[in-house]
Amino acid sequence: MNSSVQVKRAVVTGILGLGLWGLGVTGLPGLPLPIALAQQVSDPNPEPDSRQVPPDTSISGVFTEGQVNPSSVRIVVNDRDVTSQSTITRTFFSYKPSSPLPTGRNTVRVTYAGAGGATRTVQWSFRVQPPQAQVKINSITHNADSQPLGPGSTFLATINGTPRAQATVWLVREGRAPEALSTQEVSPGVYVATLTVRSGDVFRNGAVVGRLQRNEQLVYGAATQPVEFVNTATNTPVPPVGTVPSPAPTNPSVTPLQPQFTNHRSGDEIRTRGFTLVGQTRPGAVVQIRVTSQVPVLGGVITVAPQTLVNQDVVADGNGRFEIAVPYRGVVPAGAEYRVRAVGRFGNEVSAPTELVLVQGR
């Protein structure tokens, strides 16, 4: 069942037993209402009877009954007239609440003058979930990604994710039980675990697995680079726990600072609920990433239902690689655009922005 049909049926149900309410004519209780008279709104956001809607959602819809006179449109949310705070054209309407919507059932009622000047009324409801801080892991890195570590070296693994969570790091080696490493949060959202490499502890293609837990939420992740310990002594300096390592010296002409995305190009279609951005910059650089979603209408002249999905800094690893997960929030219709903007910072140097436009597929 598409969204337009859902709205039609919701309106028909509400009108039966009340006469042809809002249509300017009188009906009898129980008299079937011709579907042709049901009001026309397609692609309503949030969808009728939807649940777990975020409290910062936008409310919007598209008029399908030809072109509507904008001055005739009235939008009421939870019995409060919000018309003056809404964007209204001949073909669509949109309202962005100035404060979070209340938890639980929320109602929308839209009235307008339809064909022949008759008043049309469309109404539906949805349920808002309490705001929750999502626990997530942005990256897991370690200092054995560029060279093997030998006896006496300090192995350091770092989780970058949601602050104030319980963190655990495991070192996984073939033929052995995973070894849990003591892990602590050294700054908000940065968790480190260390291990002194022991003599005879030799292996290749080891893995680092991390976990963050807060209340009932639990998330796992793994480093993308393998771990290798060797018998030959090595000297890998590790900063004291609780400090942030200084960026390694680099030649700016050889290692560009401007972020480049390696797994997506502008115009790519996203066919999943949520996606991951992977990119490359100068090792140790801080990348500020902002991702918004919006629905273009009227050939892209106007956009509706904008949402900020990501607004976060990530730190590139020793190879200059960075990664961030973009969540799926609410209902993102096919054709919606994701606008990505990334800026690199290294000391006092700031790069030019890199921008992508991705499109949500079906």
Tab-separated table of C-alpha atoms in Angstrom, residues 247-256 282-284 318 346 349:
chain	number	residue	atom	x	y	z
A	247	PRO	CA	50.629	14.656	13.831
A	248	ALA	CA	53.546	12.930	12.181
A	249	PRO	CA	55.740	15.198	10.036
A	250	THR	CA	54.603	15.130	6.445
A	251	ASN	CA	55.359	16.889	3.208
A	252	PRO	CA	52.197	18.791	2.276
A	253	SER	CA	53.114	18.693	-1.395
A	254	VAL	CA	53.210	14.887	-1.238
A	255	THR	CA	50.286	14.279	1.142
A	256	PRO	CA	47.297	16.522	0.289
A	282	ARG	CA	46.910	13.549	5.513
A	283	PRO	CA	47.797	11.095	8.317
A	284	GLY	CA	46.691	12.441	11.697
A	318	GLY	CA	48.504	6.658	10.395
A	346	PHE	CA	46.115	19.854	10.340
A	349	GLU	CA	46.187	24.521	8.154
